[in-house]
């Protein structure tokens, strides 16, 4: 057995202190990344992947129709106008579909926004692939300006048969003060 | 070392610089009692506001500060330090050691506590008020929406955490290295065993709490987004980290209480503890299971069904070792020569009420039912049955049980019994009706409520005032004992009590077991 001190009490104490430090590190280097990995892998919380999906060649399943609903919400204190182009679309699994969200900054100051998506039912999150999404990046907008923010998605052919409606909800956050750039790192 | 027979130093420096485990234990016990009174005062303000529906006494914001500080002070200031104090006093005496393994660290782990709580209490007088986000401090309430005083709260938690970690490291080092020859692990009194396991839990999870508040600090001041969705974080992550600490914390509080009861019940049943080995294994099983059940506190966050089922079954599994313990205590009393002195009354009170709290816990563990119970007064009733009637009753039992050995003076038995009965009735009048209002849908942490809950809430408040007042009687009894209690005539104090601490002279001298005692080859007693 490794002895770190001639005093057996101090030896035990040093080893236990190392355990305590390891547990502190465990929170940062294991629990946080593990949570993200698990949420991505299992689609928990309706979290969808935040990197673009690379389309695999697939047959469009014209025998099925899935209803896609869009919801746009502003986070607390976010003054932007934010709404989907259409609130509802009907698509076939496997078919790439384009739509956009409309955003306008009614203030006089340039601002930066970040949209966070969530899919409901959460079981569908793993089958809803975004090939292009404004939510992958922050959206800067000058004062009084407006823009159309594109979204392209494919619903997986393997989507469970009992899911006929998928709701995609975006919450728009004001990240102007969060020092643009650093936040996307996490 | 020098003079072999020196006593304590004189004056304030005795307490500031002491490395004596008995002095430090005494300071922990008095400090925790002061915190118990402070946290109790906050509770009285809460119950006074809830005496009638409508807003009477305090602003809703201040009410939230009271619920928050009540929880924090009671958990971290009253219950945890009180059991550390008991450990300091008793563990060396129970295993035949002259002192704790690291006496100077022991001094430090006590003396950083008062500044920590001063820092926490000072937030009451700051602009924006004290923390008002509940003792569970869920993000974003505790990050985005918190008062500026939250930074002081974070540092206070760091300080308390460091104190707890040092205290538990000391306890483990003492138990592993300083047992008298012949005191094998399976001969240790159960109080020592439960603390041994508790200390490992503390070393494992207090750093997790420190990690959680450090992330809060970074989110608030350094632009990270651990718990902020805008930057890619997730507030639900906070709940996972908090409860990964929080659930073992529940057992950190209750396991030493189990230990106390396992000493007291055999003494007043005049029988060895029934099923000693199974008690040890049950304690270890509870501790291990406590790491895999945390999400039963957050069934409603939107977990997958598989997760809900896993946490539900794992939680229910804990009822098995806990049941082993309850049956062992009852079997210890079975056909014993029972007598009902105050410590025994509090331990039996513990046994009955803790079991009720355990059953409501089982009800809450059922995921689909929890959606109805979640965040209602039913939860409040449940955890007060295990925290107050569990931990606090057992602590009170311990004080009455060992006070004569510590001071050489006997407390007033009649007053002790009166204290028990007022506490027992007051406690139940306070918390039993909360089961009903909770099931009927009254949410927790609200300063006002719907009219149909008025009668039960008034009952609760009256019970709370009675229970609160009975603690003044306790304080009086303890002080009267120390100052002018009748001298203990029998060195042994309790005729049924077994264990090394009872072989010492009464009152216990300042230095004990400087020569290790001889351990008889008999099996452990309790």
XYZ file of C-alpha atoms in Angstrom, chain B:
526
model
C 2.816 16.741 25.004
C 4.962 17.593 28.060
C 2.935 17.632 31.241
C 0.846 14.506 31.332
C -1.870 15.813 33.624
C -2.534 19.242 32.213
C -6.142 20.321 31.981
C -7.782 22.737 29.576
C -6.287 26.195 29.048
C -8.102 29.098 30.632
C -10.302 31.711 29.019
C -11.195 32.311 25.404
C -7.965 30.872 24.055
C -9.036 27.445 25.329
C -11.828 27.469 22.775
C -9.993 29.248 19.984
C -6.888 27.090 19.958
C -8.175 23.830 21.392
C -7.308 20.576 19.701
C -9.195 18.494 22.256
C -11.919 16.402 20.675
C -14.257 16.979 23.634
C -13.886 20.779 23.490
C -14.405 20.784 19.737
C -17.386 18.457 20.090
C -18.893 20.795 22.666
C -18.416 23.799 20.394
C -20.037 21.971 17.480
C -23.014 21.050 19.660
C -23.559 24.577 20.980
C -23.064 26.089 17.546
C -25.583 23.718 16.004
C -28.081 24.473 18.764
C -27.698 28.207 18.072
C -28.339 27.505 14.386
C -31.317 25.322 15.343
C -32.807 28.307 17.182
C -32.029 30.633 14.249
C -33.540 28.250 11.684
C -36.452 27.702 14.070
C -37.062 31.438 14.223
C -37.307 31.519 10.437
C -39.783 28.624 10.632
C -41.882 30.529 13.166
C -42.063 33.500 10.780
C -43.182 31.131 8.001
C -45.868 29.538 10.200
C -47.031 32.922 11.516
C -47.590 34.141 7.964
C -49.437 30.916 7.106
C -51.582 31.083 10.260
C -54.370 32.566 8.158
C -54.917 32.866 4.406
C -54.071 36.227 2.888
C -50.985 38.331 3.387
C -50.528 39.248 7.036
C -47.026 39.820 8.315
C -44.356 39.728 5.664
C -43.841 40.501 1.990
C -43.907 37.486 -0.367
C -40.259 38.130 -1.283
C -39.225 38.028 2.355
C -41.299 34.891 2.854
C -39.251 33.211 0.131
C -36.043 34.317 1.858
C -37.358 32.712 5.042
C -38.142 29.340 3.438
C -34.718 29.367 1.768
C -32.726 30.273 4.861
C -34.789 27.977 7.080
C -33.838 25.015 4.921
C -30.189 25.974 4.498
C -29.614 26.786 8.164
C -31.365 23.655 9.425
C -29.621 21.262 7.027
C -26.120 22.735 6.969
C -26.087 24.618 10.273
C -28.154 22.611 12.728
C -28.378 18.930 11.788
C -25.031 18.276 10.106
C -22.772 20.072 12.644
C -24.710 18.585 15.556
C -23.854 15.065 14.425
C -20.256 16.086 13.731
C -20.140 17.364 17.308
C -21.476 14.070 18.565
C -18.897 12.221 16.454
C -16.112 14.321 17.939
C -17.193 13.635 21.477
C -17.977 9.988 21.093
C -15.938 8.282 18.382
C -12.566 8.492 20.194
C -14.224 7.383 23.430
C -16.052 4.536 21.701
C -13.027 3.072 19.912
C -10.548 3.650 22.740
C -8.547 6.440 21.076
C -7.002 9.403 22.956
C -8.240 11.980 20.428
C -9.087 12.458 16.756
C -6.377 11.557 14.245
C -5.788 15.145 13.099
C -6.601 17.444 16.028
C -5.445 20.707 14.440
C -7.472 20.138 11.300
C -10.346 19.385 13.665
C -10.013 22.829 15.204
C -9.970 24.433 11.776
C -12.970 22.530 10.472
C -15.014 23.878 13.355
C -13.750 27.445 13.284
C -14.454 28.087 9.606
C -18.133 27.256 10.220
C -19.183 30.382 12.172
C -17.733 32.778 9.551
C -19.489 30.752 6.849
C -22.851 31.166 8.525
C -22.163 34.800 9.340
C -21.662 35.311 5.630
C -24.927 33.488 4.834
C -26.933 35.342 7.498
C -25.469 38.720 6.481
C -27.231 38.422 3.117
C -30.461 39.245 4.988
C -29.233 42.813 5.356
C -27.970 43.257 1.800
C -29.615 45.131 -1.009
C -32.026 42.809 -2.785
C -32.283 40.631 0.307
C -31.133 37.134 1.116
C -31.313 34.211 -1.322
C -34.975 33.548 -2.082
C -34.741 30.589 -4.437
C -35.389 27.723 -2.019
C -32.762 25.609 -0.284
C -32.405 23.584 -3.506
C -31.363 26.766 -5.383
C -32.468 25.594 -8.816
C -30.998 27.457 -11.768
C -32.040 29.809 -13.342
C -33.744 31.097 -10.154
C -30.355 31.088 -8.457
C -28.409 32.441 -11.439
C -30.286 34.692 -13.851
C -32.958 35.800 -11.399
C -31.042 35.823 -8.121
C -30.372 38.808 -5.892
C -26.724 40.010 -5.918
C -26.270 38.421 -2.475
C -26.144 35.037 -4.222
C -22.353 35.382 -4.475
C -22.111 35.428 -0.677
C -24.387 32.411 -0.578
C -22.062 30.576 -2.978
C -18.982 31.283 -0.874
C -20.843 30.333 2.294
C -21.661 26.953 0.721
C -18.012 26.528 -0.245
C -16.906 27.192 3.322
C -19.453 24.811 4.864
C -18.490 22.187 2.320
C -14.791 22.468 3.128
C -15.601 22.225 6.828
C -17.694 19.085 6.288
C -15.076 17.456 4.087
C -12.299 18.104 6.606
C -14.499 16.873 9.429
C -15.295 13.636 7.644
C -11.703 13.029 6.541
C -10.760 13.328 10.204
C -13.443 10.860 11.239
C -12.344 8.269 8.668
C -8.670 8.725 9.563
C -9.510 8.286 13.247
C -11.565 5.154 12.751
C -9.081 3.538 10.380
C -5.941 4.259 12.369
C -6.746 4.829 16.015
C -8.865 1.932 17.183
C -7.614 0.320 20.390
C -5.897 -3.042 19.869
C -8.583 -5.708 19.589
C -11.254 -3.250 18.444
C -11.888 -4.885 15.080
C -14.225 -3.303 12.551
C -17.029 -5.709 13.419
C -16.716 -4.851 17.098
C -17.185 -1.116 16.620
C -20.341 0.350 18.120
C -22.988 1.009 15.485
C -22.733 4.783 15.964
C -19.099 4.544 14.844
C -20.069 2.373 11.902
C -22.822 4.691 10.680
C -20.494 7.694 10.944
C -17.726 5.800 9.135
C -20.049 5.248 6.173
C -21.527 8.746 6.392
C -18.046 10.257 6.246
C -17.319 8.419 3.002
C -20.584 9.757 1.570
C -19.567 13.278 2.589
C -16.137 13.013 0.972
C -17.813 11.797 -2.211
C -20.662 14.281 -2.567
C -19.742 17.539 -0.853
C -17.287 18.239 -3.721
C -20.206 17.721 -6.126
C -22.143 20.449 -4.325
C -19.048 22.638 -4.474
C -18.925 21.952 -8.216
C -22.576 22.953 -8.629
C -22.149 26.292 -6.851
C -18.879 26.922 -8.689
C -20.726 26.511 -11.990
C -23.352 28.963 -10.728
C -20.588 31.409 -9.864
C -19.087 31.053 -13.336
C -22.479 31.454 -15.020
C -23.205 34.586 -13.016
C -19.838 36.303 -13.210
C -17.656 34.755 -15.884
C -19.988 34.337 -18.851
C -20.183 30.549 -18.979
C -23.485 28.854 -19.745
C -23.596 25.642 -17.760
C -27.213 26.226 -16.816
C -28.277 28.737 -19.450
C -29.988 27.423 -22.569
C -29.013 30.523 -24.545
C -25.372 29.467 -24.512
C -25.990 25.768 -25.017
C -26.348 24.792 -21.361
C -29.370 23.335 -19.651
C -31.098 24.269 -16.374
C -32.095 20.617 -15.940
C -28.397 19.760 -15.674
C -28.362 21.785 -12.463
C -31.066 19.595 -10.981
C -29.159 16.442 -11.867
C -25.941 17.695 -10.280
C -27.733 19.093 -7.246
C -29.613 15.891 -6.521
C -26.579 13.734 -7.211
C -25.310 15.522 -4.121
C -28.725 15.991 -2.537
C -29.870 12.440 -2.243
C -26.758 11.049 -0.544
C -27.030 14.167 1.642
C -30.359 12.856 2.927
C -28.577 9.733 4.163
C -25.659 11.792 5.474
C -28.222 13.346 7.780
C -30.091 10.205 8.750
C -27.354 7.537 9.056
C -25.729 9.013 12.197
C -29.257 9.271 13.600
C -29.644 5.539 12.963
C -26.376 5.070 14.839
C -27.608 6.950 17.895
C -30.842 4.989 18.044
C -28.853 1.757 17.722
C -26.973 2.728 20.903
C -29.953 3.979 22.908
C -32.526 1.251 22.258
C -30.300 -1.670 23.430
C -29.345 0.290 26.578
C -32.936 0.748 27.701
C -34.024 -2.704 26.505
C -31.103 -4.239 28.441
C -30.394 -6.515 25.507
C -27.686 -6.516 22.847
C -28.690 -4.937 19.541
C -30.562 -7.485 17.433
C -28.794 -8.293 14.151
C -25.594 -6.236 14.543
C -23.983 -7.513 11.339
C -27.151 -6.998 9.309
C -27.288 -3.421 10.646
C -23.784 -2.770 9.305
C -24.565 -4.255 5.903
C -27.912 -2.453 5.713
C -26.160 0.864 6.393
C -23.632 0.178 3.647
C -26.400 -0.893 1.256
C -28.348 2.318 1.883
C -25.208 4.358 1.264
C -24.410 2.625 -2.023
C -28.003 2.781 -3.288
C -28.156 6.493 -2.439
C -25.953 7.206 -5.480
C -28.375 5.770 -8.030
C -31.730 7.228 -6.987
C -31.249 10.981 -7.283
C -33.668 11.601 -10.132
C -36.690 10.585 -8.027
C -36.593 14.225 -6.883
C -37.231 15.348 -10.437
C -39.733 12.929 -11.974
C -41.574 15.845 -13.572
C -38.688 17.309 -15.615
C -39.469 15.154 -18.632
C -37.318 12.058 -18.272
C -37.814 9.102 -20.604
C -40.094 6.410 -19.218
C -37.151 4.019 -18.874
C -35.433 6.556 -16.606
C -38.520 7.033 -14.482
C -38.862 3.276 -14.050
C -35.196 2.799 -13.165
C -35.233 5.510 -10.516
C -38.585 4.332 -9.188
C -37.443 0.723 -8.671
C -34.036 1.740 -7.289
C -35.753 4.043 -4.803
C -38.168 1.371 -3.676
C -35.213 -0.967 -3.194
C -33.903 1.293 -0.425
C -36.964 0.372 1.622
C -35.453 -3.112 2.023
C -32.291 -2.270 4.049
C -34.235 0.460 5.861
C -36.882 -2.090 6.772
C -34.132 -4.400 8.056
C -33.082 -1.646 10.425
C -36.573 -0.879 11.681
C -37.290 -4.556 12.317
C -33.954 -4.941 14.116
C -34.769 -2.082 16.467
C -38.189 -3.502 17.188
C -36.677 -6.963 17.722
C -34.156 -5.452 20.121
C -37.022 -4.200 22.258
C -38.891 -7.514 21.983
C -38.943 -9.175 25.410
C -36.391 -6.704 26.704
C -36.477 -5.278 30.232
C -37.708 -1.939 28.924
C -37.639 1.329 30.811
C -38.725 4.653 29.421
C -36.272 7.363 30.369
C -36.164 10.473 28.171
C -33.511 9.193 25.707
C -35.553 6.027 25.145
C -38.736 8.059 24.655
C -37.072 10.148 21.964
C -35.665 7.028 20.298
C -39.050 5.316 20.260
C -40.577 8.564 18.982
C -37.941 8.470 16.268
C -38.767 4.872 15.402
C -42.508 5.454 15.050
C -42.369 8.788 13.242
C -39.410 7.947 11.020
C -41.296 4.868 9.849
C -44.273 7.055 8.908
C -41.865 9.313 7.012
C -40.424 6.244 5.311
C -43.852 5.148 4.146
C -44.736 8.564 2.712
C -41.342 8.352 1.015
C -42.425 5.112 -0.609
C -45.613 6.810 -1.792
C -43.506 9.590 -3.323
C -41.186 7.090 -4.996
C -44.015 5.913 -7.257
C -43.321 7.963 -10.376
C -46.874 8.242 -11.728
C -48.253 9.159 -8.295
C -45.468 11.679 -7.749
C -46.809 13.863 -10.547
C -49.696 14.592 -8.174
C -47.594 14.948 -4.991
C -44.710 16.882 -6.530
C -44.001 20.277 -4.931
C -46.996 20.050 -2.599
C -47.193 20.136 1.192
C -47.236 16.344 1.116
C -43.532 16.507 0.309
C -43.018 19.037 3.097
C -44.752 16.699 5.556
C -42.704 13.731 4.317
C -39.281 15.267 4.711
C -40.071 16.865 8.057
C -41.068 13.428 9.353
C -37.630 12.121 8.398
C -35.593 15.255 9.140
C -37.209 16.490 12.361
C -38.724 13.355 13.846
C -35.814 11.399 12.375
C -32.617 13.381 12.750
C -33.603 15.971 15.371
C -35.409 13.524 17.688
C -32.456 11.159 17.538
C -30.048 14.032 18.240
C -32.155 15.079 21.233
C -32.146 11.490 22.417
C -28.340 11.476 22.141
C -27.975 14.645 24.208
C -30.108 13.263 27.052
C -28.330 9.902 26.826
C -24.708 11.109 26.961
C -25.104 14.446 28.804
C -24.692 12.786 32.243
C -21.456 11.137 31.055
C -20.158 14.418 29.618
C -21.012 16.645 32.583
C -21.196 14.224 35.499
C -24.600 15.669 36.308
C -28.072 14.238 35.742
C -30.682 16.212 33.829
C -34.150 16.684 35.295
C -36.008 13.535 34.220
C -39.513 14.987 34.671
C -38.642 18.025 32.603
C -37.102 15.733 29.987
C -40.280 13.690 29.724
C -42.394 16.827 29.503
C -40.081 18.037 26.735
C -40.596 14.770 24.879
C -44.374 14.794 25.093
C -44.717 18.445 24.110
C -42.306 17.849 21.202
C -44.086 14.696 20.109
C -47.559 16.226 20.182
C -46.405 19.582 18.811
C -44.523 17.920 15.969
C -47.475 15.789 14.905
C -49.966 18.627 15.160
C -47.642 20.643 12.915
C -46.845 18.147 10.231
C -49.604 15.536 10.134
C -52.211 17.939 8.695
C -49.707 18.939 6.006
C -50.183 15.486 4.472
C -53.846 16.316 3.933
C -53.437 19.812 2.519
C -50.684 18.465 0.277
C -52.850 15.684 -1.112
C -55.596 18.240 -1.630
C -53.211 20.273 -3.765
C -51.657 23.001 -1.629
C -48.289 23.886 -3.200
C -45.202 24.356 -1.046
C -43.252 27.637 -0.762
C -46.328 29.886 -0.996
C -47.057 32.765 1.393
C -50.812 32.614 0.756
C -53.235 29.790 0.014
C -56.777 28.938 -0.948
C -59.445 29.243 1.745
C -60.216 25.529 2.007
C -56.764 24.953 3.536
C -57.291 27.491 6.325
C -58.192 25.159 9.220
C -55.367 22.694 8.704
C -52.852 25.502 8.285
C -53.943 27.141 11.516
C -53.527 23.758 13.227
C -50.059 23.423 11.708
C -49.060 26.860 12.927
C -50.275 26.216 16.471
C -48.362 22.928 16.528
C -45.246 24.680 15.247
C -45.381 27.308 17.993
C -45.776 24.555 20.602
C -42.923 22.519 19.157
C -40.733 25.629 18.938
C -41.452 26.607 22.530
C -40.617 23.117 23.785
C -37.027 23.638 22.595
C -36.655 26.477 25.102
C -37.495 23.940 27.800
C -34.771 21.690 26.375
C -32.232 24.528 26.453
C -33.204 25.342 30.033
C -32.906 21.713 31.096
C -29.433 21.366 29.552
C -28.120 24.588 31.090
C -29.641 23.749 34.480
C -27.963 20.335 34.323
C -24.542 21.779 33.514
C -24.789 24.511 36.147
C -26.578 22.835 39.008
C -27.653 19.323 38.032
C -27.602 16.573 40.618
C -24.262 14.706 40.601
C -24.488 11.314 38.908
C -24.240 8.707 41.672
C -23.505 5.692 39.488
C -20.315 5.972 37.405
C -21.965 3.807 34.758
C -24.921 6.290 34.499
C -27.317 3.880 32.722
C -27.358 0.326 34.018
C -28.059 -1.135 30.565
C -25.520 0.923 28.606
C -22.587 -0.964 27.122
C -19.493 0.321 25.358
C -16.079 1.771 26.108
C -17.327 5.293 26.799
C -19.290 4.041 29.820
C -16.175 2.437 31.355
C -14.621 5.903 31.764
C -14.984 7.913 34.961
C -17.969 10.289 35.188
C -17.699 13.101 34.167
C -15.430 12.050 31.321
C -11.950 13.488 32.066
C -10.357 16.010 29.690
C -7.980 13.339 28.407
C -9.140 9.761 28.042
C -7.636 6.509 26.798
C -4.081 7.831 26.707
C -3.303 4.186 27.341
C -5.395 2.039 25.006
C -8.014 -0.020 26.840
C -8.131 -3.819 26.716
C -10.951 -5.025 24.502
C -12.765 -8.107 25.740
C -13.292 -10.906 23.274
C -17.071 -10.504 23.427
C -19.101 -9.613 20.360
C -20.183 -6.045 19.704
C -23.106 -4.876 21.731
C -24.671 -2.091 19.804
